[in-house]
Amino acid sequence: MDHRSLLYFTTLIEEGSFTQAAKALYISQPSLSSAIKKIEEQVGIKLIERNTRNISLTKEGEIVYEEAKKLLNHFNYFQKETIRLKQDGPLELHIGLIESVRFWLPKVLASYTKTHPDIHIRLLEVLGFKQVETALKNYKIHLAITNQLFESDEIEMIPIYNEKLVALLPKGHALQDATNLSIHDLQDEEFIICKEGFQTRDDILNEFRKSGIRPNIHFEIERFETACALVEEGLGITIVPENYLRTPDHPSLTIKKLTDTSLSRTVYIAFIKNRYLPPVIEEFVDITKTFFKES
C-alpha cells in the first residue's frame, strides 16, 4: 500500500461518500472504487461497509483508518522537513510547555542559544492530556515539557524534576496563620481545581481521596493564572505547584505548605519514540537534564 492508496482511503472516510471523495481527489468515481477494492485485497480484510448510502467502517477499517492518518501525517511532515532542511538546515525547535516552567526554562534557553544562536524556537502552551498527545502526534511540537503521565508505547517520558504542590489562600483568610495546615483543613473550603484531563487534578483528587475527603469544588479552570486570580478575589482556595509561585506576581496571596501530605508532581520531557529528532533537539534535552542535575 503506497501513499496514494492511503490518501484515497482516508479521503473516502472523511468525505463520507465515493462521489464526494472522487471530487476532492480529482479522479473518477470508478477509479476510486477500484482503488479501495484493491486496498482491501492487499490487506486481506474488509475495511468498509457498502450496504448503505453512507460509508461506514468495519472494526478492522477503524484501526486501519487511524493508522493510515498517522502515516500520512508522518509523510507530510517528512516532505515539509526535507524542503525546510534543504533551504535552511535544522534550525527549528518547537516545545510544548506547562505554566510552571517559567522559573527555569529561560535559564536553559539562555544557555542553549549561546551554542545555537540562529535557531528559531517556538514555545507553545500545551496543558491537558489530549493537548499534549495531539501536539506530539500531529507534529505541532518536537517535544513537550509536561506533568501529564503517558502510559503509551509511542511516547517516551524522561523525568527531569519533582515539584511540591502548595495551598493558595487569599490574604486575610482564616487559615493563613495556621502553623500546620493539613489537607483536612481544606475540606469545607470552596475549592478551585483544574478541569478533567489534567494530571494535576488527578493528583490532587487522589490525595483528597486517600484522606477520606471530598473537596467542595466551585470552579474548574485550565490555567494556574486563572486560579490565582480567583483566589485573589476571595472566590475560593486552590492547590498549585510551588514553582509556579517563585516570582512575586501575587503579593495578595498566602502560600501554605500542607504538612500531612507529600503531594507533588513529576515533570517530564516527552517525545514520540520512533521519530527522528535532529541533533539540535537532542542537545536541548541534554542541556535540560544537565541543568537539573547541577541545580
CSV table of C-alpha atoms in Angstrom, one decimal, residues 48-248:
chain,number,residue,atom,x,y,z
A,48,ILE,CA,-15.8,-0.5,4.7
A,49,GLU,CA,-19.5,-1.5,4.6
A,50,ARG,CA,-21.1,-0.8,1.2
A,51,ASN,CA,-24.6,-1.8,2.0
A,52,THR,CA,-25.8,1.7,3.0
A,53,ARG,CA,-25.8,5.0,1.2
A,54,ASN,CA,-23.2,6.4,3.6
A,55,ILE,CA,-19.8,5.0,4.0
A,56,SER,CA,-19.1,3.2,7.3
A,57,LEU,CA,-16.0,1.5,8.6
A,58,THR,CA,-15.8,-2.1,9.8
A,59,LYS,CA,-14.0,-2.6,13.2
A,60,GLU,CA,-10.9,-3.5,11.2
A,61,GLY,CA,-11.4,-0.5,9.0
A,62,GLU,CA,-11.4,1.8,12.0
A,63,ILE,CA,-8.0,0.6,13.1
A,64,VAL,CA,-6.6,0.9,9.6
A,65,TYR,CA,-8.0,4.4,9.2
A,66,GLU,CA,-6.3,5.6,12.4
A,67,GLU,CA,-3.0,4.1,11.4
A,68,ALA,CA,-3.3,5.5,7.8
A,69,LYS,CA,-3.8,9.0,9.2
A,70,LYS,CA,-0.7,8.7,11.3
A,71,LEU,CA,1.3,7.5,8.3
A,72,LEU,CA,0.0,10.4,6.1
A,73,ASN,CA,0.8,12.9,8.9
A,74,HIS,CA,4.3,11.4,9.1
A,75,PHE,CA,4.7,11.5,5.3
A,76,ASN,CA,3.6,15.1,5.1
A,77,TYR,CA,5.9,16.1,7.9
A,78,PHE,CA,8.8,14.3,6.2
A,79,GLN,CA,8.1,16.2,2.9
A,80,LYS,CA,8.0,19.6,4.6
A,81,GLU,CA,11.0,18.8,6.7
A,82,THR,CA,13.2,17.8,3.7
A,83,ILE,CA,12.2,21.0,1.9
A,84,ARG,CA,13.0,23.1,5.0
A,85,LEU,CA,16.3,21.2,5.6
A,86,LYS,CA,17.3,21.9,2.0
A,87,GLN,CA,16.6,25.6,2.4
A,88,ASP,CA,17.5,26.4,6.0
A,89,GLY,CA,19.1,23.5,7.7
A,90,PRO,CA,17.8,22.1,11.1
A,91,LEU,CA,17.2,25.4,12.7
A,92,GLU,CA,13.8,25.0,14.4
A,93,LEU,CA,12.8,23.8,17.8
A,94,HIS,CA,9.1,23.6,18.8
A,95,ILE,CA,8.4,23.0,22.5
A,96,GLY,CA,5.2,22.4,24.3
A,97,LEU,CA,5.0,23.9,27.8
A,98,ILE,CA,3.3,23.8,31.1
A,99,GLU,CA,3.0,27.0,33.1
A,100,SER,CA,5.4,26.3,35.9
A,101,VAL,CA,8.5,26.0,33.6
A,102,ARG,CA,8.8,29.8,33.7
A,103,PHE,CA,11.1,29.6,36.7
A,104,TRP,CA,13.8,27.6,34.9
A,105,LEU,CA,13.2,27.5,31.1
A,106,PRO,CA,14.6,31.0,30.4
A,107,LYS,CA,17.8,29.9,32.1
A,108,VAL,CA,18.1,26.8,30.0
A,109,LEU,CA,17.2,28.7,26.8
A,110,ALA,CA,19.9,31.3,27.6
A,111,SER,CA,22.5,28.6,27.8
A,112,TYR,CA,21.2,26.7,24.7
A,113,THR,CA,21.1,29.7,22.4
A,114,LYS,CA,24.7,30.5,23.2
A,115,THR,CA,25.7,27.5,21.1
A,116,HIS,CA,22.7,27.7,18.7
A,117,PRO,CA,22.3,31.5,18.1
A,118,ASP,CA,20.5,31.0,14.8
A,119,ILE,CA,17.9,28.5,15.9
A,120,HIS,CA,14.2,29.5,15.7
A,121,ILE,CA,12.4,28.4,18.9
A,122,ARG,CA,8.6,28.2,19.1
A,123,LEU,CA,7.1,27.9,22.6
A,124,LEU,CA,3.5,26.5,22.6
A,125,GLU,CA,1.5,26.2,25.8
A,126,VAL,CA,0.0,22.6,25.9
A,127,LEU,CA,-1.6,21.8,29.2
A,128,GLY,CA,-4.1,18.9,29.2
A,129,PHE,CA,-3.5,15.3,28.3
A,130,LYS,CA,-5.2,15.5,24.9
A,131,GLN,CA,-3.5,18.8,24.0
A,132,VAL,CA,-0.1,17.3,24.7
A,133,GLU,CA,-0.8,14.0,22.9
A,134,THR,CA,-2.3,15.7,19.8
A,135,ALA,CA,0.5,18.2,19.6
A,136,LEU,CA,3.1,15.5,19.7
A,137,LYS,CA,1.4,13.1,17.3
A,138,ASN,CA,0.4,15.8,14.8
A,139,TYR,CA,3.9,17.2,14.6
A,140,LYS,CA,3.0,20.6,16.1
A,141,ILE,CA,5.9,20.2,18.6
A,142,HIS,CA,9.1,18.2,18.7
A,143,LEU,CA,8.8,17.6,22.4
A,144,ALA,CA,6.7,18.6,25.4
A,145,ILE,CA,7.7,19.6,28.9
A,146,THR,CA,4.7,18.2,30.8
A,147,ASN,CA,3.5,16.7,34.0
A,148,GLN,CA,1.0,14.5,32.1
A,149,LEU,CA,1.8,10.9,32.6
A,150,PHE,CA,1.6,8.8,29.4
A,151,GLU,CA,1.4,5.1,29.5
A,152,SER,CA,2.0,4.7,25.8
A,153,ASP,CA,4.3,2.6,23.6
A,154,GLU,CA,4.5,5.6,21.3
A,155,ILE,CA,5.6,8.3,23.8
A,156,GLU,CA,9.0,8.4,25.6
A,157,MET,CA,8.9,10.0,29.1
A,158,ILE,CA,12.1,11.4,30.7
A,159,PRO,CA,11.6,12.6,34.3
A,160,ILE,CA,13.5,15.8,34.9
A,161,TYR,CA,12.3,17.0,38.3
A,162,ASN,CA,9.7,16.8,41.0
A,163,GLU,CA,7.8,19.8,42.4
A,164,LYS,CA,5.7,20.1,45.5
A,165,LEU,CA,2.1,21.4,45.4
A,166,VAL,CA,1.1,24.0,47.9
A,167,ALA,CA,-2.2,25.6,49.1
A,168,LEU,CA,-3.0,29.1,48.0
A,169,LEU,CA,-5.3,31.3,50.1
A,170,PRO,CA,-6.4,34.9,49.8
A,171,LYS,CA,-4.9,37.4,52.2
A,172,GLY,CA,-6.9,37.6,55.4
A,173,HIS,CA,-8.2,34.0,55.1
A,174,ALA,CA,-8.9,32.3,58.5
A,175,LEU,CA,-6.3,29.7,57.8
A,176,GLN,CA,-3.4,32.0,56.8
A,177,ASP,CA,-1.9,31.9,60.3
A,178,ALA,CA,-2.2,28.2,60.8
A,179,THR,CA,1.1,26.7,61.8
A,180,ASN,CA,0.4,23.3,60.5
A,181,LEU,CA,-2.1,23.4,57.6
A,182,SER,CA,-3.4,19.9,56.7
A,183,ILE,CA,-5.4,18.7,53.8
A,184,HIS,CA,-8.3,18.1,56.2
A,185,ASP,CA,-8.4,21.8,56.9
A,186,LEU,CA,-9.4,22.4,53.3
A,187,GLN,CA,-12.4,20.0,53.4
A,188,ASP,CA,-15.1,22.7,53.6
A,189,GLU,CA,-13.4,25.4,51.6
A,190,GLU,CA,-14.7,26.5,48.2
A,191,PHE,CA,-12.2,24.8,46.0
A,192,ILE,CA,-10.7,25.8,42.6
A,193,ILE,CA,-9.2,22.9,40.6
A,194,CYS,CA,-8.0,22.1,37.0
A,195,LYS,CA,-10.7,20.6,34.7
A,196,GLU,CA,-10.8,17.0,33.8
A,197,GLY,CA,-8.0,15.8,31.6
A,198,PHE,CA,-5.3,17.4,33.7
A,199,GLN,CA,-2.8,15.3,35.6
A,200,THR,CA,-2.6,17.8,38.5
A,201,ARG,CA,-6.3,17.5,39.0
A,202,ASP,CA,-6.0,13.7,39.3
A,203,ASP,CA,-3.0,14.0,41.7
A,204,ILE,CA,-5.0,16.4,44.0
A,205,LEU,CA,-8.2,14.4,44.0
A,206,ASN,CA,-6.3,11.2,44.7
A,207,GLU,CA,-4.7,12.9,47.7
A,208,PHE,CA,-8.1,14.0,49.0
A,209,ARG,CA,-9.5,10.5,48.3
A,210,LYS,CA,-6.7,8.9,50.3
A,211,SER,CA,-7.5,11.2,53.2
A,212,GLY,CA,-11.2,10.3,53.0
A,213,ILE,CA,-12.2,13.8,51.9
A,214,ARG,CA,-14.4,15.1,49.1
A,215,PRO,CA,-13.4,18.6,48.1
A,216,ASN,CA,-16.1,21.3,47.7
A,217,ILE,CA,-15.3,22.2,44.1
A,218,HIS,CA,-16.7,25.5,42.9
A,219,PHE,CA,-14.5,26.4,39.9
A,220,GLU,CA,-12.8,24.3,37.3
A,221,ILE,CA,-10.0,26.0,35.3
A,222,GLU,CA,-7.3,25.3,32.8
A,223,ARG,CA,-4.5,27.7,33.8
A,224,PHE,CA,-3.0,28.4,37.2
A,225,GLU,CA,-3.1,32.1,36.4
A,226,THR,CA,-6.9,31.9,36.4
A,227,ALA,CA,-6.9,30.0,39.7
A,228,CYS,CA,-4.6,32.7,41.3
A,229,ALA,CA,-6.9,35.5,40.1
A,230,LEU,CA,-10.0,33.8,41.5
A,231,VAL,CA,-8.2,33.2,44.9
A,232,GLU,CA,-7.1,36.9,44.9
A,233,GLU,CA,-10.8,37.9,44.6
A,234,GLY,CA,-11.7,35.7,47.6
A,235,LEU,CA,-13.7,33.2,45.4
A,236,GLY,CA,-12.0,30.1,46.9
A,237,ILE,CA,-8.7,28.4,47.6
A,238,THR,CA,-6.6,26.2,45.4
A,239,ILE,CA,-3.5,23.9,45.2
A,240,VAL,CA,-0.8,24.8,42.7
A,241,PRO,CA,2.8,23.8,42.0
A,242,GLU,CA,5.3,25.6,44.3
A,243,ASN,CA,7.5,26.5,41.4
A,244,TYR,CA,4.7,28.5,39.7
A,245,LEU,CA,4.8,30.9,42.6
A,246,ARG,CA,8.6,31.5,42.7
A,247,THR,CA,8.2,35.0,41.2
A,248,PRO,CA,6.4,37.7,43.4
